[in-house]
Short mmCIF file of C-alpha atoms and ligand atoms in Angstrom, two decimals:
data_model
loop_
_atom_site.label_atom_id
_atom_site.label_comp_id
_atom_site.label_asym_id
_atom_site.label_seq_id
_atom_site.Cartn_x
_atom_site.Cartn_y
_atom_site.Cartn_z
CA MET B 47 -45.70 59.93 -14.06
CA HIS B 48 -43.97 57.98 -11.83
CA LEU B 49 -40.27 58.21 -11.52
CA PHE B 50 -38.00 55.66 -10.03
CA HIS B 51 -34.39 54.92 -9.13
CA HIS B 52 -34.17 52.14 -7.60
CA LYS B 53 -34.96 48.36 -8.48
CA LYS B 54 -36.39 47.66 -5.38
CA GLU B 55 -39.26 50.67 -5.45
CA LEU B 56 -40.05 49.80 -9.34
CA VAL B 57 -40.49 45.89 -8.79
CA SER B 58 -43.02 46.88 -6.03
CA HIS B 59 -44.87 49.48 -7.70
CA LEU B 60 -44.98 46.89 -10.64
CA GLU B 61 -46.09 44.11 -8.42
CA ASN B 62 -48.91 46.37 -7.34
CA GLN B 63 -50.02 46.89 -11.13
CA ARG B 64 -49.78 43.00 -12.24
CA GLY B 65 -51.69 42.38 -9.26
CA GLN B 66 -54.75 44.58 -10.57
CA ASN B 67 -53.98 42.73 -13.72
CA LEU B 68 -52.67 45.53 -15.62
CA THR B 69 -50.37 44.52 -18.43
CA ILE B 70 -46.89 46.00 -18.84
CA GLY B 71 -44.49 47.30 -21.61
CA LEU B 72 -41.01 48.04 -21.35
CA VAL B 73 -38.87 50.49 -23.64
CA PRO B 74 -35.58 50.48 -22.82
CA THR B 75 -33.68 53.82 -23.68
CA MET B 76 -30.43 55.67 -22.97
CA GLY B 77 -32.06 58.73 -22.79
CA ALA B 78 -31.76 62.10 -25.10
CA LEU B 79 -35.32 60.92 -26.27
CA HIS B 80 -36.18 62.11 -29.92
CA THR B 81 -39.50 61.35 -32.01
CA GLY B 82 -37.98 57.89 -32.60
CA HIS B 83 -37.92 56.72 -28.93
CA LEU B 84 -41.33 58.65 -28.34
CA SER B 85 -42.92 56.20 -31.25
CA LEU B 86 -41.87 53.35 -29.41
CA VAL B 87 -43.54 54.62 -26.34
CA LYS B 88 -46.97 55.18 -28.03
CA ARG B 89 -46.68 51.70 -29.56
CA ALA B 90 -46.13 50.32 -26.18
CA LEU B 91 -48.86 52.38 -24.68
CA SER B 92 -51.20 51.27 -27.50
CA GLU B 93 -50.80 47.48 -26.45
CA ASN B 94 -50.16 47.85 -22.60
CA GLU B 95 -51.86 49.44 -19.88
CA VAL B 96 -48.64 50.26 -18.38
CA VAL B 97 -45.34 51.40 -20.07
CA VAL B 98 -41.76 51.61 -18.54
CA VAL B 99 -39.52 53.74 -20.10
CA SER B 100 -36.02 53.21 -18.85
CA ILE B 101 -33.43 55.69 -18.99
CA PHE B 102 -29.75 54.53 -18.45
CA VAL B 103 -26.64 55.13 -20.68
CA ASN B 104 -25.11 51.78 -20.34
CA PRO B 105 -21.16 52.02 -19.72
CA THR B 106 -20.49 48.24 -20.41
CA GLN B 107 -21.92 48.52 -23.92
CA PHE B 108 -19.55 51.17 -25.12
CA ASP B 109 -16.01 50.27 -26.21
CA LYS B 110 -14.54 53.83 -26.49
CA LYS B 111 -14.19 55.95 -23.42
CA ASP B 112 -14.89 59.10 -25.33
CA ASP B 113 -18.30 57.83 -26.92
CA LEU B 114 -19.44 57.28 -23.47
CA GLU B 115 -18.67 60.45 -22.33
CA LYS B 116 -19.88 62.53 -24.85
CA TYR B 117 -23.20 60.72 -25.21
CA PRO B 118 -25.94 63.34 -24.47
CA ARG B 119 -27.74 63.10 -21.24
CA SER B 120 -30.88 65.28 -20.75
CA LEU B 121 -32.94 63.27 -17.93
CA GLU B 122 -35.26 66.33 -16.94
CA LYS B 123 -36.06 67.41 -20.65
CA ASP B 124 -36.78 63.57 -21.35
CA ILE B 125 -39.09 63.34 -18.46
CA GLU B 126 -40.98 66.74 -19.86
CA LEU B 127 -41.36 65.16 -23.09
CA LEU B 128 -42.62 61.75 -21.77
CA LYS B 129 -45.20 63.72 -19.51
CA LYS B 130 -46.30 65.46 -22.57
CA VAL B 131 -47.18 61.72 -24.30
CA SER B 132 -49.02 60.38 -20.97
CA ASP B 133 -49.42 60.19 -17.62
CA LYS B 134 -49.15 56.59 -17.44
CA ILE B 135 -45.76 56.32 -17.92
CA VAL B 136 -43.26 54.83 -15.27
CA VAL B 137 -39.61 56.08 -16.08
CA PHE B 138 -36.88 54.25 -14.76
CA ALA B 139 -33.82 56.09 -14.13
CA PRO B 140 -31.16 54.31 -12.44
CA THR B 141 -27.71 55.45 -11.40
CA VAL B 142 -24.66 53.37 -12.71
CA GLU B 143 -24.42 52.09 -8.98
CA GLU B 144 -28.00 50.90 -8.79
CA ILE B 145 -27.50 48.63 -11.91
CA TYR B 146 -23.89 47.30 -11.36
CA ASP B 147 -22.85 47.97 -7.68
CA ASN B 148 -18.97 48.34 -7.97
CA ASP B 149 -18.66 45.91 -10.41
CA VAL B 150 -19.25 47.43 -13.82
CA LYS B 151 -18.67 44.59 -16.35
CA SER B 152 -20.80 42.89 -18.63
CA GLN B 153 -21.42 38.88 -18.68
CA SER B 154 -20.68 36.74 -21.38
CA TYR B 155 -23.33 35.94 -23.91
CA GLU B 156 -23.89 33.28 -26.65
CA PHE B 157 -25.99 34.72 -29.38
CA ASP B 158 -25.25 32.01 -32.38
CA GLY B 159 -22.43 34.17 -34.01
CA LEU B 160 -25.00 37.46 -34.74
CA ASP B 161 -22.84 39.23 -33.01
CA LYS B 162 -19.63 38.33 -34.71
CA VAL B 163 -20.32 40.47 -37.60
CA MET B 164 -21.01 44.35 -38.48
CA GLU B 165 -21.48 46.10 -35.15
CA GLY B 166 -19.80 43.02 -33.16
CA GLU B 167 -16.89 43.19 -35.26
CA PHE B 168 -16.38 46.94 -35.15
CA ARG B 169 -17.29 47.27 -31.30
CA THR B 170 -15.74 44.56 -29.11
CA GLY B 171 -17.69 43.68 -26.18
CA HIS B 172 -20.65 46.05 -27.37
CA PHE B 173 -23.61 43.28 -27.62
CA ASP B 174 -22.49 41.52 -24.36
CA GLY B 175 -22.96 45.11 -22.83
CA VAL B 176 -26.09 45.28 -24.25
CA GLY B 177 -27.24 41.50 -23.27
CA THR B 178 -26.41 42.21 -19.66
CA ILE B 179 -28.26 45.44 -19.41
CA VAL B 180 -31.37 43.89 -21.47
CA GLU B 181 -31.57 40.78 -19.54
CA LEU B 182 -31.19 42.73 -16.03
CA LEU B 183 -34.39 45.36 -17.45
CA LEU B 184 -36.43 42.22 -18.57
CA LYS B 185 -35.97 40.64 -15.43
CA THR B 186 -36.65 43.60 -13.37
CA VAL B 187 -39.68 44.91 -15.17
CA GLU B 188 -41.02 41.52 -16.31
CA PRO B 189 -43.05 43.03 -19.33
CA ASN B 190 -45.47 41.01 -21.23
CA LYS B 191 -43.85 43.03 -24.16
CA ALA B 192 -40.59 44.84 -24.74
CA TYR B 193 -40.11 47.53 -27.52
CA PHE B 194 -36.85 47.89 -29.75
CA GLY B 195 -36.35 50.08 -32.69
CA GLU B 196 -35.25 48.21 -36.16
CA LYS B 197 -32.64 50.96 -36.46
CA ASP B 198 -30.27 49.08 -34.35
CA PHE B 199 -31.43 45.98 -36.29
CA GLN B 200 -28.45 43.63 -35.20
CA GLN B 201 -29.29 44.18 -31.53
CA LEU B 202 -33.16 43.43 -31.98
CA GLN B 203 -32.02 40.11 -33.78
CA ILE B 204 -29.54 39.45 -30.84
CA ILE B 205 -31.72 40.31 -28.12
CA ARG B 206 -34.71 38.10 -30.01
CA LYS B 207 -31.91 35.46 -29.70
CA MET B 208 -31.14 35.92 -25.98
CA VAL B 209 -34.68 35.84 -25.38
CA GLU B 210 -34.63 32.47 -27.21
CA LEU B 211 -31.76 31.14 -25.62
CA LYS B 212 -32.55 31.76 -22.46
CA LYS B 213 -36.24 30.89 -22.66
CA LEU B 214 -37.37 34.35 -21.29
CA PRO B 215 -41.01 34.73 -21.23
CA TYR B 216 -41.11 38.32 -22.96
CA THR B 217 -42.37 39.15 -26.41
CA ILE B 218 -39.72 41.23 -28.46
CA VAL B 219 -41.39 44.02 -30.82
CA GLY B 220 -39.46 45.68 -33.54
CA CYS B 221 -40.50 48.97 -34.75
CA PRO B 222 -39.86 50.66 -37.50
CA ILE B 223 -37.20 53.53 -38.04
CA GLU B 224 -38.11 57.04 -37.61
CA ARG B 225 -36.33 59.24 -40.04
CA GLU B 226 -35.58 63.23 -40.10
CA PRO B 227 -37.64 64.91 -42.93
CA HIS B 228 -34.64 64.55 -45.35
CA GLY B 229 -34.05 60.85 -44.42
CA LEU B 230 -31.42 60.69 -41.77
CA ALA B 231 -32.14 57.97 -39.37
CA MET B 232 -33.19 59.45 -35.96
CA SER B 233 -30.37 59.05 -33.46
CA SER B 234 -29.51 60.63 -30.03
CA ARG B 235 -26.40 60.76 -31.78
CA ASN B 236 -27.64 63.31 -34.48
CA GLU B 237 -27.33 66.16 -31.72
CA ARG B 238 -23.51 65.83 -32.06
CA LEU B 239 -23.41 66.75 -35.72
CA SER B 240 -23.35 70.23 -36.61
CA LYS B 241 -25.99 71.68 -38.71
CA PRO B 242 -24.43 71.62 -42.14
CA THR B 243 -23.30 67.86 -41.72
CA ARG B 244 -27.02 66.90 -40.03
CA GLU B 245 -28.22 68.27 -43.27
CA GLU B 246 -25.78 66.63 -45.74
CA ALA B 247 -26.16 63.08 -43.42
CA LYS B 248 -29.17 62.79 -45.79
CA PHE B 249 -26.41 60.91 -48.28
CA ILE B 250 -26.62 58.08 -45.91
CA PHE B 251 -30.16 57.21 -46.49
CA GLY B 252 -29.59 58.22 -50.23
CA THR B 253 -26.87 55.71 -50.62
CA LEU B 254 -29.11 52.83 -48.86
CA GLN B 255 -32.03 53.82 -51.16
CA GLY B 256 -29.39 53.71 -53.84
CA ALA B 257 -28.63 50.14 -52.83
CA LYS B 258 -31.89 48.92 -52.77
CA ALA B 259 -32.42 50.48 -56.38
CA LYS B 260 -29.49 48.24 -57.57
CA PHE B 261 -30.31 45.08 -55.76
CA GLY B 262 -32.71 43.62 -58.29
CA THR B 263 -30.23 43.39 -60.94
CA GLU B 264 -26.60 43.82 -59.69
CA SER B 265 -24.51 41.51 -57.31
CA ALA B 266 -23.69 42.33 -53.71
CA THR B 267 -19.93 42.86 -54.29
CA ASN B 268 -20.67 45.73 -57.24
CA ILE B 269 -23.01 47.32 -54.92
CA ALA B 270 -20.86 47.44 -52.13
CA ASP B 271 -18.25 48.64 -54.65
CA TRP B 272 -20.51 51.68 -55.71
CA VAL B 273 -21.11 52.26 -51.82
CA LYS B 274 -17.61 52.54 -51.25
CA THR B 275 -16.79 54.79 -54.22
CA ALA B 276 -19.55 57.15 -53.30
CA PHE B 277 -18.31 57.79 -49.76
CA ASN B 278 -14.35 57.93 -51.06
CA ASN B 279 -15.70 60.50 -53.08
CA HIS B 280 -17.62 62.37 -50.26
CA PRO B 281 -15.67 64.77 -47.93
CA LEU B 282 -17.72 64.80 -44.97
CA PHE B 283 -18.25 61.06 -44.18
CA ASP B 284 -16.10 57.97 -43.30
CA LEU B 285 -17.69 54.65 -44.27
CA GLU B 286 -17.16 52.11 -41.46
CA TYR B 287 -18.92 48.98 -43.11
CA PHE B 288 -21.56 48.73 -45.88
CA GLU B 289 -22.87 45.14 -45.99
CA ILE B 290 -26.02 43.28 -47.30
CA ALA B 291 -26.91 40.36 -44.93
CA ASP B 292 -29.38 37.96 -44.53
CA GLU B 293 -32.30 39.44 -42.42
CA ALA B 294 -32.47 36.24 -39.89
CA THR B 295 -29.01 35.20 -39.89
CA LEU B 296 -26.81 38.48 -40.58
CA THR B 297 -24.75 36.88 -42.97
CA PRO B 298 -23.32 38.24 -45.48
CA MET B 299 -25.32 37.90 -48.90
CA LEU B 300 -23.10 36.01 -51.44
CA LYS B 301 -25.64 34.70 -53.76
CA LYS B 302 -29.22 35.78 -53.43
CA GLN B 303 -31.49 33.14 -52.46
CA GLU B 304 -35.11 32.87 -53.13
CA ASN B 305 -37.76 33.58 -49.76
CA GLN B 306 -34.66 35.28 -47.95
CA LYS B 307 -35.05 38.76 -46.84
CA TYR B 308 -31.95 41.09 -47.12
CA ARG B 309 -31.18 44.13 -45.29
CA ALA B 310 -28.22 46.61 -46.61
CA PHE B 311 -26.25 47.87 -43.23
CA ILE B 312 -24.32 50.54 -42.91
CA ALA B 313 -21.78 52.55 -40.25
CA VAL B 314 -20.60 55.70 -41.02
CA TYR B 315 -18.43 58.37 -38.95
CA ALA B 316 -19.33 61.99 -39.30
CA ASP B 317 -17.77 64.89 -37.14
CA GLY B 318 -16.08 62.31 -35.38
CA VAL B 319 -19.64 60.64 -34.61
CA ARG B 320 -20.43 57.29 -35.32
CA LEU B 321 -23.72 56.85 -37.14
CA ILE B 322 -25.94 53.33 -38.31
CA ASP B 323 -28.64 52.72 -40.30
CA ASN B 324 -30.15 50.21 -42.36
CA LEU B 325 -32.79 49.15 -45.00
CA ARG B 326 -34.70 46.31 -46.18
CA LEU B 327 -34.23 45.34 -49.64
CA ASN B 328 -36.60 42.89 -50.58
O1 PAF C 873 -30.68 50.97 -28.16
C1 PAF C 873 -30.14 51.55 -27.27
O2 PAF C 873 -30.55 52.59 -26.75
C2 PAF C 873 -29.61 50.47 -25.94
O3 PAF C 873 -28.79 49.75 -26.87
C3 PAF C 873 -30.42 49.99 -25.25
C4 PAF C 873 -31.49 48.63 -25.92
C5 PAF C 873 -31.38 50.61 -24.18
C6 PAF C 873 -29.83 49.13 -24.04
O4 PAF C 873 -28.96 50.27 -23.25
#
């Protein structure tokens, strides 16, 4: 296990590895690692000789100061977890100064409109922040492949779009959502839920499954109304959005088209914690 806090040392280590013709996988994370992250790391290890896991809570992708401050941080625990997975892992855990110097701000990106809906609508500047850090990590690590979870499906599509538009020579790999035993999508934010809320949060995935069951016979509007009513009647959760959208363009489905793939996307507040999830519908 190697641990680097500085770009320069990481780059020089990776140059050496590349010189030995070893392939490099990158798993960008914000730490507070859970089984979902570890599944990305294991996939990366199965496809590459060297795997870099970055652990960096990126300030520019948070639209709320409070959310950034409360984001769980557990570097030592994360490193212990990774050591148990493999000693081939290289951890890159920079400080904010190392990444941004004294200028903590995002670049502006063009994502072909993928950033204008859902998360982009509710979290101003979020995807510019994600684009900024992911582009920097890709250009620093120069991986053969980089791995991202489908829980943040919009983020995954946006990163694919950035790589395509900027003609970056990296393969982006999307990996399936890992769920807690009762169905809640794994997220570092789940740690901030009380035990009863975390248990009850199976309701979110249950609702997505309900939407999927209705998808064959009902319109998107009817399904969205059904979801809104279900959340209005629930004492613990506040629905921020529910959307059925085309997987490729992320535009809301108006009329079902043959050969198009659709997903249901949801964002919910529970105990003041924002949770997102999604499910392929066809
Ligand atoms: O998905 C995340 O954890 C973050 O958005 C990422 C990709 C590590 C960028 O900070």
